[in-house]
């Protein structure tokens, strides 16, 4: 009799545990995503949006939910949004932009049960005693370096043009890497750099591209959403383009040789795992060629192999000057 | 405002009716995207007024609108069109930030007041350039103020990516274009434990001061007179050029102060994303809308700024709550502005109709109609 | 070498000036009749998107241009209705149109197109014989048709405004509405005409970007160009020829500063970027002696009672 009762109790307990376990994992992982431009900006924001879609596809819609707010370039509004999403109980709030860091450091302490992530940066505000912020940092200079090496091997005029937004952040690092990459193959290369002064002035980007080509450049590159203007000119005048953030070859399949695709999932997946295990922040995730965070999407596979290997093995050091 | 009868009271509902009409069109757009409009508008209200934090956000958003609006009241009443709010906000913010970064050994209160004063002065100078150019070189101020906006933006970019960039950014190698967080000593005091800061009180105080200035001082009277009738002002011996410059200077001072207060009260640092609107939130333009809705009256600008702030805050919340594209929010904001500004006609025609019905029966009706047509 | 530099910069300047020319002339005509429209940028964006979408779906460039003109006209009607019939505060209504146009064009782009893509727009068209002239031929006569249109617009606008009864009516309505009214000129009809025309020209300005010069559409493609176009109206003192000067001045300095950056001259980019704006103000100030005749009835941003 006692045995029977024991078995019943044990079965009930195990059923309970199973049900409870099931119930816990049935709750979807909820992410809120803020970005400074649109999901179709063909650059920074689109890149992360696609990564989130990839994760959703892999995990399934019932296990992974995400909501987003585009065009949050007004930092005060973004701060309100971050606070709001956090108070709505999202597991992870991604503030995708370097201008959001300051707001995050203010808001995160008020929501110890929420995780926050931002980039590009290596700052998790540990010095402020904050433990629920993750940081992600693409090593854009590495991507730039590889693009530069490829460019140097392809260029006939040995003159190159860079069309950047403003000389800060990833744009600056990418450009320095690009220059270093070219110089490593052809030390006497002429690399001209223009800064458009905005992330969205397509007309000025287009004219900059024209001027670069007039100055003899047969290879162009650049970052941010205004580069669509430059890619258009490259297409029109037969120059080659190296892209960043997303695979830009769809815009000009004959002219876009390679793009540095930033694979944010390399950071997002471990972040999600850590949160599910109960760790809310404090780690910096770099995205580079070695860990697959940066992927060179190229048409001429053969040229790439050696350089990526070299960097991965640590044979090549990329330094960014101020 | 005393309502003499029901009809007069119903007049003030016209802008509200217009607002609702705009929302109705918005409803069509929202429904088209597959979202329940009732839920959407509920979120709009909740976002603007639904909690202490929401109200705080609304008021914090309204504060720079009020500062700019007050500046616009002075400028537009003098007949000078100050479209340079964005640039003046930035110059005020930039100068206040630089003061805080470089004089950090001063005591908290002194540094705070000094920074605000410098912000005020620099905003005044920035607008004063446009005023000087207009008064003495006939440079149209719409052109000069718009151009100065861009110049201020590029100047800010230069400083933030170089001389005043946070040393931490250089150390970390991330080169984010922002300054270090300013010392907590210059934070504007909070009113309630929310984002609400003392700058709002300063703004309201200045609204009263601007009212007193414009209607109770000789200088203010002269400024208004220049706006009304520049020929008569000249004829009565007023140095029109001097007062034009003054109007610009005062206008820029208010806006510059607003920019400085945004830094010390809200952001506690300066940053850029290339354009200035990341920092200003386009307050330099929205403030014009607020001032005009407030009938260019400093006291009227207070509720106008608050309502505009509520709209903007609520709309953002609506976007988050029902996940509609931010572009739809923008289109809706534009529609609301159009409908409300268009409804002024109804309000005015109602007003003059009631005036006429109160007048003794003469040929006044014909005269008024002719006047309207030839405008 | 010098020749190539001049040609490059000049061609750049002409391309950059094109949208400003269309939009500024449109605004000039509207302002001459007494109506201020600050929403030019919003209409440009709607024109740009409409043209782009039409060309994307049909491949027909002229159809794209036509749609941009129609959409611009519709917005012009809206602006005219609000400013002329409803007698609204023109400054605010302009800002409202801008915000609405920016939002609507972005929304339509996101829902109807989705991803960024290019189209094959108007390509450069060489004018026979003229394009063979040394230097000048390369600069002026190897541009696309919308560029030619923008420059042809200047003498056309000058002619209409100064040599036709219509132009006289327009200027009369803006200068002295009572007098014009007593002479039988319909103020309302003239103002509707000029504002709708202005809308159409803004639509073409937008199309010149999306289906000729840039061949792409993106949210906020114009990035504030419409406001510069309005500013240039004041530089031009409501005269088409001076508007041309202003647009070319601004664009040339912009082209030069790009050139300066490309050729590695060691000036921080932020300062070279400022140049077009500074130079425009300085040149305008230097022209201080000339006489300016703003339309007396130009409904300024505040209306002082009835």
mmCIF file of N, CA, C and O in Angstrom, chain A residues 35 39 54 62 93 105 107 115 141 158 179 197 200 215-216 226 250 261 265-266 274 293:
data_model
loop_
_atom_site.group_PDB
_atom_site.id
_atom_site.type_symbol
_atom_site.label_atom_id
_atom_site.label_comp_id
_atom_site.label_asym_id
_atom_site.label_seq_id
_atom_site.Cartn_x
_atom_site.Cartn_y
_atom_site.Cartn_z
ATOM 1 N N UNK A 35 16.139 51.755 -33.004
ATOM 2 C CA UNK A 35 17.188 52.073 -33.973
ATOM 3 C C UNK A 35 17.061 53.517 -34.442
ATOM 4 O O UNK A 35 15.968 54.065 -34.421
ATOM 5 N N UNK A 39 14.221 50.349 -40.890
ATOM 6 C CA UNK A 39 14.632 48.957 -41.064
ATOM 7 C C UNK A 39 15.054 48.663 -42.495
ATOM 8 O O UNK A 39 15.636 47.618 -42.769
ATOM 9 N N UNK A 54 16.370 36.525 -38.422
ATOM 10 C CA UNK A 54 17.024 35.216 -38.503
ATOM 11 C C UNK A 54 16.812 34.424 -37.225
ATOM 12 O O UNK A 54 16.469 33.244 -37.250
ATOM 13 N N UNK A 62 6.791 31.389 -31.835
ATOM 14 C CA UNK A 62 6.172 31.231 -30.521
ATOM 15 C C UNK A 62 7.191 31.315 -29.398
ATOM 16 O O UNK A 62 6.837 31.486 -28.235
ATOM 17 N N UNK A 93 16.196 44.691 -24.158
ATOM 18 C CA UNK A 93 15.967 45.912 -24.915
ATOM 19 C C UNK A 93 17.266 46.244 -25.641
ATOM 20 O O UNK A 93 18.292 46.479 -24.998
ATOM 21 N N UNK A 105 22.680 54.081 -19.414
ATOM 22 C CA UNK A 105 23.329 54.074 -18.099
ATOM 23 C C UNK A 105 22.436 54.715 -17.048
ATOM 24 O O UNK A 105 22.524 54.400 -15.872
ATOM 25 N N UNK A 107 18.989 54.537 -17.241
ATOM 26 C CA UNK A 107 17.745 53.775 -17.103
ATOM 27 C C UNK A 107 17.972 52.374 -16.534
ATOM 28 O O UNK A 107 17.166 51.885 -15.741
ATOM 29 N N UNK A 115 17.309 43.132 -19.298
ATOM 30 C CA UNK A 115 18.643 43.227 -19.885
ATOM 31 C C UNK A 115 18.638 44.266 -20.990
ATOM 32 O O UNK A 115 17.657 44.410 -21.699
ATOM 33 N N UNK A 141 37.261 47.886 -38.356
ATOM 34 C CA UNK A 141 38.556 48.084 -39.023
ATOM 35 C C UNK A 141 39.031 46.783 -39.678
ATOM 36 O O UNK A 141 39.718 46.813 -40.704
ATOM 37 N N UNK A 158 45.028 52.463 -58.954
ATOM 38 C CA UNK A 158 45.616 52.621 -57.621
ATOM 39 C C UNK A 158 45.164 53.903 -56.931
ATOM 40 O O UNK A 158 45.855 54.452 -56.085
ATOM 41 N N UNK A 179 42.104 51.845 -45.344
ATOM 42 C CA UNK A 179 43.371 52.451 -45.769
ATOM 43 C C UNK A 179 44.539 51.514 -45.455
ATOM 44 O O UNK A 179 45.431 51.314 -46.290
ATOM 45 N N UNK A 197 29.110 64.683 -43.805
ATOM 46 C CA UNK A 197 28.536 65.504 -42.743
ATOM 47 C C UNK A 197 27.147 65.065 -42.320
ATOM 48 O O UNK A 197 26.534 65.679 -41.462
ATOM 49 N N UNK A 200 22.429 60.898 -44.191
ATOM 50 C CA UNK A 200 21.337 60.716 -45.138
ATOM 51 C C UNK A 200 21.381 61.631 -46.358
ATOM 52 O O UNK A 200 20.436 61.666 -47.118
ATOM 53 N N UNK A 215 38.616 62.144 -60.076
ATOM 54 C CA UNK A 215 40.006 62.227 -59.601
ATOM 55 C C UNK A 215 40.773 60.945 -59.885
ATOM 56 O O UNK A 215 41.924 60.805 -59.476
ATOM 57 N N UNK A 216 40.131 59.997 -60.534
ATOM 58 C CA UNK A 216 40.847 58.797 -60.964
ATOM 59 C C UNK A 216 40.540 57.534 -60.196
ATOM 60 O O UNK A 216 41.086 56.473 -60.487
ATOM 61 N N UNK A 226 23.519 56.801 -46.754
ATOM 62 C CA UNK A 226 23.575 57.695 -47.909
ATOM 63 C C UNK A 226 24.430 57.106 -49.041
ATOM 64 O O UNK A 226 24.428 57.615 -50.153
ATOM 65 N N UNK A 250 22.968 43.636 -54.099
ATOM 66 C CA UNK A 250 21.660 43.658 -54.756
ATOM 67 C C UNK A 250 21.431 44.964 -55.482
ATOM 68 O O UNK A 250 20.696 45.018 -56.465
ATOM 69 N N UNK A 261 29.424 42.001 -44.213
ATOM 70 C CA UNK A 261 28.125 41.765 -43.606
ATOM 71 C C UNK A 261 28.331 41.559 -42.113
ATOM 72 O O UNK A 261 29.104 40.686 -41.698
ATOM 73 N N UNK A 265 23.929 38.076 -35.066
ATOM 74 C CA UNK A 265 23.501 36.904 -34.315
ATOM 75 C C UNK A 265 24.652 36.307 -33.493
ATOM 76 O O UNK A 265 24.417 35.662 -32.474
ATOM 77 N N UNK A 266 25.880 36.540 -33.934
ATOM 78 C CA UNK A 266 27.032 36.042 -33.182
ATOM 79 C C UNK A 266 27.060 36.643 -31.785
ATOM 80 O O UNK A 266 27.551 36.034 -30.832
ATOM 81 N N UNK A 274 22.578 33.775 -22.212
ATOM 82 C CA UNK A 274 22.973 34.244 -20.892
ATOM 83 C C UNK A 274 21.771 34.736 -20.101
ATOM 84 O O UNK A 274 21.637 34.464 -18.905
ATOM 85 N N UNK A 293 31.511 37.091 -36.698
ATOM 86 C CA UNK A 293 30.653 38.250 -36.525
ATOM 87 C C UNK A 293 30.696 39.169 -37.736
ATOM 88 O O UNK A 293 29.750 39.888 -38.032
#
